[in-house]
Amino acid sequence: MNQTVRNARSADSENSLPLSALDLVDHGRGVFALDAGYVRPRMAAIHLIVDNGRVAVVDTGVNDSVPRVEAALAALGLQATSVDYVVLTHIHLDHAGGAGRLMQLFPQAKLVVHPRGARHMADPSKLIAGAAAVYGAAQVHALYGDVVPVDALRIIEATHDLRLPLGGRELVCLDAPGHAKHHLCLFDPYAGAAFTGDAFGLSYRELDVDGRQFLFPTTTPVQFDPDSMQATIDMIAALPLTAAYLTHYSRVHDVPAQAEALHRRVQGHLAVARREHAHEKRLQEGGESPAAAERARGSLVTRIREGLSTLLVDEAAAFGCPLPAADVLALYATDLELNAQGLAVWLETAE
């Protein structure tokens, strides 16, 4: 149907969030996209797969997203007991921060997570500490609140090719490293859909042009692996898909062509990082005092971010995006910083 579902029930239902505040989109074949309400509109999507009254929730947003999920279920005429699975593509907190609280609300659900991430959902203390090291403790608490642990007995460790029955269909878990070692994709053969988390890049709807979507890679500050990322992109592109569903933000079409563009932009990221790394080495070998060299080069992360900013603006313009460069950079500001950090860490490990 591909239409926005609004006000399917009255706002005086059991849910505290008025349905008029939802952005819930029906993409057909039981696939729905819900705005997580994270940071800004259409920054992060939560996807629901519905079949014969049974539900899988893919990624959870943050604690503040929980009322939205409750309201979406009510809008679709479903109950908390309808949810069989909460599937995490990976455990970064914008994808998994609300998982513990949702699991408290869904008594029959199992949490499906990559084996490398399972222990961190049962005890999220290291996960929170890692996020605090990147963003700062105050910012982490402001964004994510108190991250609730999940009972280990309710966690399914999703090994590659694990099958999950849902109503009359079967969902397939696929190991998908590159953005993070603990990343999986969820493939739904019936819908021709892959739920890719961050493994297939970012695609913000503001950059759409004539029904086409613009994709840009997303690294991570500690686990970016470009070879694995490109292998994962190829794996996704080889699936029989009508669309890929990204957490940031939802549906993209023409997956093989998107994969080609994404490969090129990953290579662009690597070229920027290598160029700035080589520049830094030349400065270090040039005989200047350490202080003078530091002043001359600035932070490596800053320099990589500047290079990525140029790459982003050039790629968006070549794609035909009508937004001014300043608006494009504003939309991707956090992503550019994280990508630069991820590339700087990768340079250290790749030496």
Coordinates of C-alpha atoms in Angstrom, one line a residue:
M1 CA 0.0 0.0 0.0
N2 CA 3.0 2.3 0.7
Q3 CA 0.9 4.8 2.6
T4 CA 1.2 6.5 5.9
V5 CA -0.9 4.9 8.6
R6 CA -2.3 7.6 10.9
N7 CA -5.1 7.7 13.4
A8 CA -6.0 4.1 12.9
R9 CA -7.3 4.2 16.5
S10 CA -8.4 7.1 18.6
A11 CA -5.8 9.0 20.6
D12 CA -7.6 8.0 23.8
S13 CA -6.3 4.4 23.5
E14 CA -4.2 2.9 26.3
N15 CA -1.0 4.4 24.8
S16 CA 0.3 7.7 26.1
L17 CA 1.5 8.9 22.8
P18 CA -1.1 10.3 20.4
L19 CA -1.2 8.4 17.2
S20 CA -1.2 11.8 15.3
A21 CA 2.5 12.1 16.4
L22 CA 3.4 8.8 14.7
D23 CA 5.2 8.5 11.4
L24 CA 4.2 4.9 10.6
V25 CA 4.5 3.8 7.0
D26 CA 3.1 0.6 5.5
H27 CA 5.5 -0.7 2.8
G28 CA 3.4 -3.7 2.0
R29 CA 3.9 -7.4 2.6
G30 CA 3.8 -6.9 6.3
V31 CA 6.7 -4.4 6.5
F32 CA 6.2 -1.2 8.5
A33 CA 8.6 1.6 9.2
L34 CA 8.2 3.7 12.4
D35 CA 10.0 6.9 13.2
A36 CA 11.9 6.2 16.4
G37 CA 11.7 9.9 17.5
Y38 CA 15.5 9.9 18.0
V39 CA 17.2 13.4 17.7
R40 CA 15.2 14.7 14.8
P41 CA 12.4 13.5 12.5
R42 CA 13.4 10.6 10.2
M43 CA 16.8 10.1 11.8
A44 CA 16.2 6.5 12.9
A45 CA 13.6 4.0 11.9
I46 CA 12.2 1.0 13.8
H47 CA 10.8 -1.6 11.5
L48 CA 8.0 -4.0 12.3
I49 CA 7.4 -7.2 10.4
V50 CA 3.8 -8.5 10.8
D51 CA 2.5 -11.9 9.7
N52 CA -0.8 -13.5 10.8
G53 CA -0.9 -11.4 13.9
R54 CA 2.7 -12.2 15.0
V55 CA 5.3 -9.4 15.1
A56 CA 9.1 -9.0 14.9
V57 CA 10.5 -5.6 15.9
V58 CA 13.8 -4.7 14.2
D59 CA 15.9 -2.3 16.1
T60 CA 14.4 -0.5 19.0
G61 CA 15.6 3.1 19.1
V62 CA 16.0 4.4 22.6
N63 CA 14.0 4.4 25.8
D64 CA 12.0 7.4 24.6
S65 CA 11.0 5.4 21.5
V66 CA 9.1 2.8 23.5
P67 CA 5.8 4.7 23.6
R68 CA 6.0 5.0 19.8
V69 CA 6.3 1.2 19.4
E70 CA 3.3 0.7 21.8
A71 CA 1.2 3.1 19.8
A72 CA 2.2 1.6 16.5
L73 CA 1.1 -1.9 17.7
A74 CA -2.2 -0.4 18.8
A75 CA -2.6 1.3 15.5
L76 CA -2.2 -2.1 13.8
G77 CA -4.6 -3.8 16.1
L78 CA -1.9 -5.8 17.8
Q79 CA -1.0 -6.4 21.5
A80 CA 2.2 -6.7 23.4
T81 CA 1.7 -10.4 23.4
S82 CA 1.8 -10.4 19.6
V83 CA 5.5 -9.7 19.6
D84 CA 7.6 -12.9 19.1
Y85 CA 11.0 -11.2 18.5
V86 CA 12.9 -8.0 19.1
V87 CA 15.8 -8.2 16.6
L88 CA 18.9 -6.0 17.0
T89 CA 21.0 -5.4 13.9
H90 CA 23.7 -4.4 16.3
I91 CA 24.1 -3.1 19.8
H92 CA 25.0 0.6 19.3
L93 CA 22.6 2.5 21.5
D94 CA 20.7 4.3 18.9
H95 CA 19.7 0.8 17.6
A96 CA 19.5 -1.1 20.9
G97 CA 19.1 1.4 23.8
G98 CA 15.4 0.7 24.2
A99 CA 15.6 -3.1 24.0
G100 CA 15.6 -3.8 27.7
R101 CA 12.5 -1.6 28.3
L102 CA 10.7 -3.2 25.3
M103 CA 11.5 -6.7 26.5
Q104 CA 9.8 -5.8 29.8
L105 CA 6.7 -4.9 27.9
F106 CA 6.7 -7.9 25.6
P107 CA 6.4 -10.9 27.9
Q108 CA 6.6 -13.6 25.1
A109 CA 9.3 -12.0 23.0
K110 CA 12.9 -13.2 22.6
L111 CA 15.7 -10.8 22.0
V112 CA 17.7 -11.8 18.8
V113 CA 21.2 -10.4 18.7
H114 CA 24.6 -11.3 17.2
P115 CA 26.6 -13.6 19.5
R116 CA 29.2 -11.0 20.0
G117 CA 26.6 -8.6 21.3
A118 CA 24.5 -10.9 23.5
R119 CA 26.5 -10.5 26.7
H120 CA 26.4 -6.7 26.5
M121 CA 22.6 -6.8 26.4
A122 CA 22.5 -9.0 29.5
D123 CA 25.0 -6.6 31.2
P124 CA 25.1 -3.2 29.3
S125 CA 27.7 -1.6 31.6
K126 CA 30.6 -1.9 29.1
L127 CA 28.3 -0.8 26.3
I128 CA 27.4 2.4 28.2
A129 CA 31.0 3.0 29.1
G130 CA 32.1 2.6 25.5
A131 CA 29.4 5.1 24.3
A132 CA 30.4 7.5 27.1
A133 CA 34.0 7.4 25.9
V134 CA 32.9 8.7 22.5
Y135 CA 30.1 11.1 23.4
G136 CA 30.7 11.9 27.1
A137 CA 28.7 10.4 30.0
A138 CA 26.2 13.4 30.3
Q139 CA 25.4 13.2 26.6
V140 CA 24.9 9.4 26.7
H141 CA 22.5 9.7 29.6
A142 CA 20.6 12.6 27.9
L143 CA 20.2 10.6 24.7
Y144 CA 19.6 7.1 26.1
G145 CA 18.6 7.3 29.7
D146 CA 19.0 4.2 31.9
V147 CA 19.8 1.3 29.6
V148 CA 17.9 -1.7 31.0
P149 CA 19.5 -5.2 31.0
V150 CA 17.8 -8.2 29.4
D151 CA 17.4 -11.5 31.1
A152 CA 20.0 -13.8 29.4
L153 CA 17.5 -16.6 29.3
R154 CA 15.4 -14.5 26.8
I155 CA 18.3 -13.9 24.4
I156 CA 18.8 -15.8 21.2
E157 CA 22.3 -15.6 19.8
A158 CA 21.8 -15.2 16.1
T159 CA 24.5 -17.2 14.3
H160 CA 24.8 -16.9 10.5
D161 CA 21.8 -18.4 8.7
L162 CA 19.7 -18.8 11.8
R163 CA 16.0 -19.1 10.8
L164 CA 13.2 -17.4 12.8
P165 CA 9.6 -18.6 12.1
L166 CA 7.1 -15.7 12.2
G167 CA 3.5 -16.4 11.4
G168 CA 3.6 -17.9 8.0
R169 CA 7.0 -16.7 6.9
E170 CA 10.6 -17.3 7.9
L171 CA 13.3 -14.7 8.7
V172 CA 17.0 -15.3 8.1
C173 CA 19.8 -13.9 10.3
L174 CA 23.0 -13.1 8.4
D175 CA 26.4 -12.2 9.8
A176 CA 27.2 -8.7 8.5
P177 CA 30.5 -7.3 9.8
G178 CA 32.2 -4.2 8.7
H179 CA 30.4 -1.4 10.5
A180 CA 30.8 -3.5 13.7
K181 CA 31.9 -7.1 14.4
H182 CA 28.6 -7.7 16.2
H183 CA 26.4 -6.7 13.2
L184 CA 23.7 -8.8 11.6
C185 CA 21.2 -8.3 8.8
L186 CA 17.8 -9.8 8.8
F187 CA 16.5 -11.1 5.5
D188 CA 12.8 -11.6 4.8
P189 CA 12.4 -13.7 1.6
Y190 CA 8.6 -13.3 1.5
A191 CA 8.9 -9.5 1.4
G192 CA 12.1 -9.4 -0.6
A193 CA 13.5 -7.2 2.2
A194 CA 16.8 -7.0 4.0
F195 CA 16.9 -5.0 7.3
T196 CA 20.5 -3.8 7.2
G197 CA 21.0 -1.6 10.3
D198 CA 24.1 0.4 9.4
A199 CA 25.7 -2.3 7.2
F200 CA 24.4 -0.8 4.0
G201 CA 25.1 2.8 4.8
L202 CA 22.9 5.8 5.6
S203 CA 20.2 7.3 3.4
Y204 CA 18.3 10.4 4.8
R205 CA 15.1 11.1 3.0
E206 CA 15.9 14.8 2.7
L207 CA 18.4 14.0 0.0
D208 CA 16.0 12.0 -2.2
V209 CA 15.8 13.1 -5.8
D210 CA 12.9 12.0 -8.1
G211 CA 12.3 8.8 -6.2
R212 CA 16.0 8.0 -6.0
Q213 CA 17.9 7.6 -2.7
F214 CA 21.4 8.8 -1.9
L215 CA 23.5 6.4 0.3
F216 CA 26.6 7.3 2.3
P217 CA 28.8 4.9 4.3
T218 CA 28.9 4.8 8.1
T219 CA 31.9 3.6 10.0
T220 CA 32.2 3.3 13.7
P221 CA 34.8 4.7 16.1
V222 CA 36.3 1.3 17.1
Q223 CA 35.4 -1.6 14.8
F224 CA 35.4 -0.3 11.2
D225 CA 36.7 -2.9 8.8
P226 CA 36.5 -1.8 5.2
D227 CA 37.2 -5.3 3.6
S228 CA 34.4 -6.8 5.7
M229 CA 32.1 -3.9 5.0
Q230 CA 32.5 -4.3 1.3
A231 CA 32.0 -8.1 1.5
T232 CA 28.8 -7.4 3.5
I233 CA 27.6 -4.9 0.9
D234 CA 28.1 -7.6 -1.8
M235 CA 26.2 -10.2 0.3
I236 CA 23.2 -7.8 0.6
A237 CA 23.3 -6.9 -3.1
A238 CA 23.3 -10.6 -4.0
L239 CA 20.0 -11.3 -2.1
P240 CA 16.7 -11.3 -4.1
L241 CA 15.5 -8.0 -2.8
T242 CA 12.9 -5.5 -3.8
A243 CA 14.3 -3.1 -1.1
A244 CA 16.7 -2.7 1.7
Y245 CA 15.5 -1.2 5.0
L246 CA 18.1 0.9 6.7
T247 CA 17.8 2.2 10.3
H248 CA 18.9 5.6 9.0
Y249 CA 16.4 6.0 7.2
S250 CA 14.3 3.1 6.0
R251 CA 13.5 2.0 2.5
V252 CA 15.9 2.2 -0.4
H253 CA 15.4 0.7 -3.9
D254 CA 17.6 -0.6 -6.7
V255 CA 19.9 -2.4 -4.3
P256 CA 22.6 -3.6 -6.8
A257 CA 23.1 -0.1 -8.1
Q258 CA 23.1 1.3 -4.6
A259 CA 25.8 -1.2 -3.7
E260 CA 28.0 0.0 -6.5
A261 CA 27.6 3.6 -5.4
L262 CA 28.3 2.6 -1.8
H263 CA 31.5 0.7 -2.8
R264 CA 32.7 3.9 -4.5
R265 CA 32.0 6.0 -1.5
V266 CA 33.7 3.6 0.9
Q267 CA 36.8 3.8 -1.4
G268 CA 36.5 7.6 -1.2
H269 CA 36.5 7.4 2.6
L270 CA 39.7 5.2 2.5
A271 CA 41.4 7.6 0.0
V272 CA 40.7 10.6 2.3
A273 CA 42.0 8.7 5.4
R274 CA 45.2 7.5 3.6
R275 CA 45.9 11.0 2.1
E276 CA 45.6 12.7 5.5
H277 CA 47.6 9.9 7.2
A278 CA 50.4 10.3 4.6
H279 CA 50.3 14.1 5.1
E280 CA 50.7 13.6 8.9
K281 CA 53.7 11.3 8.3
R282 CA 55.4 13.9 6.1
L283 CA 55.0 16.5 8.8
Q284 CA 56.5 14.1 11.4
E285 CA 59.4 13.4 9.2
G286 CA 60.0 17.1 8.3
G287 CA 62.1 18.1 11.2
E288 CA 59.7 20.6 12.8
S289 CA 59.3 20.6 16.5
P290 CA 56.3 18.4 17.7
A291 CA 54.4 21.6 18.6
A292 CA 55.0 23.2 15.3
A293 CA 54.0 20.1 13.4
E294 CA 50.8 19.8 15.5
R295 CA 49.8 23.3 14.8
A296 CA 50.5 22.8 11.1
R297 CA 48.4 19.7 10.7
G298 CA 45.7 20.0 13.3
S299 CA 44.0 16.9 14.5
L300 CA 44.1 14.0 12.2
V301 CA 40.4 13.3 12.9
T302 CA 39.6 17.0 12.1
R303 CA 41.4 16.8 8.8
I304 CA 39.7 13.5 7.8
R305 CA 36.4 15.0 8.7
E306 CA 37.1 18.0 6.5
G307 CA 38.0 15.7 3.6
L308 CA 34.8 13.6 4.2
S309 CA 32.8 16.8 4.2
T310 CA 34.1 17.6 0.7
L311 CA 33.5 14.1 -0.5
L312 CA 29.9 14.2 0.8
V313 CA 29.1 17.5 -0.8
D314 CA 30.6 16.5 -4.1
E315 CA 28.8 13.2 -4.2
A316 CA 25.4 14.7 -3.2
A317 CA 25.8 17.4 -5.9
A318 CA 26.7 14.7 -8.5
F319 CA 23.6 12.8 -7.4
G320 CA 21.5 15.8 -8.2
C321 CA 20.6 16.8 -4.6
P322 CA 19.2 20.3 -4.6
L323 CA 20.0 21.0 -0.9
P324 CA 22.6 23.7 -0.3
A325 CA 25.9 22.3 0.8
A326 CA 25.5 23.7 4.3
D327 CA 22.2 21.8 4.8
V328 CA 23.7 18.6 3.6
L329 CA 26.6 19.0 6.1
A330 CA 24.2 19.8 8.9
L331 CA 22.2 16.6 8.3
Y332 CA 25.4 14.5 8.4
A333 CA 27.3 16.4 11.0
T334 CA 27.4 13.7 13.6
D335 CA 27.9 11.0 11.0
L336 CA 30.9 12.8 9.5
E337 CA 32.5 13.1 13.0
L338 CA 31.9 9.4 13.7
N339 CA 33.2 8.4 10.3
A340 CA 36.3 10.4 10.8
Q341 CA 36.9 8.8 14.2
G342 CA 36.4 5.3 12.7
L343 CA 38.8 5.9 9.9
A344 CA 41.5 7.3 12.3
V345 CA 41.2 4.1 14.5
W346 CA 41.3 2.0 11.4
L347 CA 44.5 3.7 10.3
E348 CA 46.1 2.8 13.6
T349 CA 45.1 -0.8 13.4
A350 CA 46.0 -1.2 9.7
E351 CA 49.6 -0.1 10.1

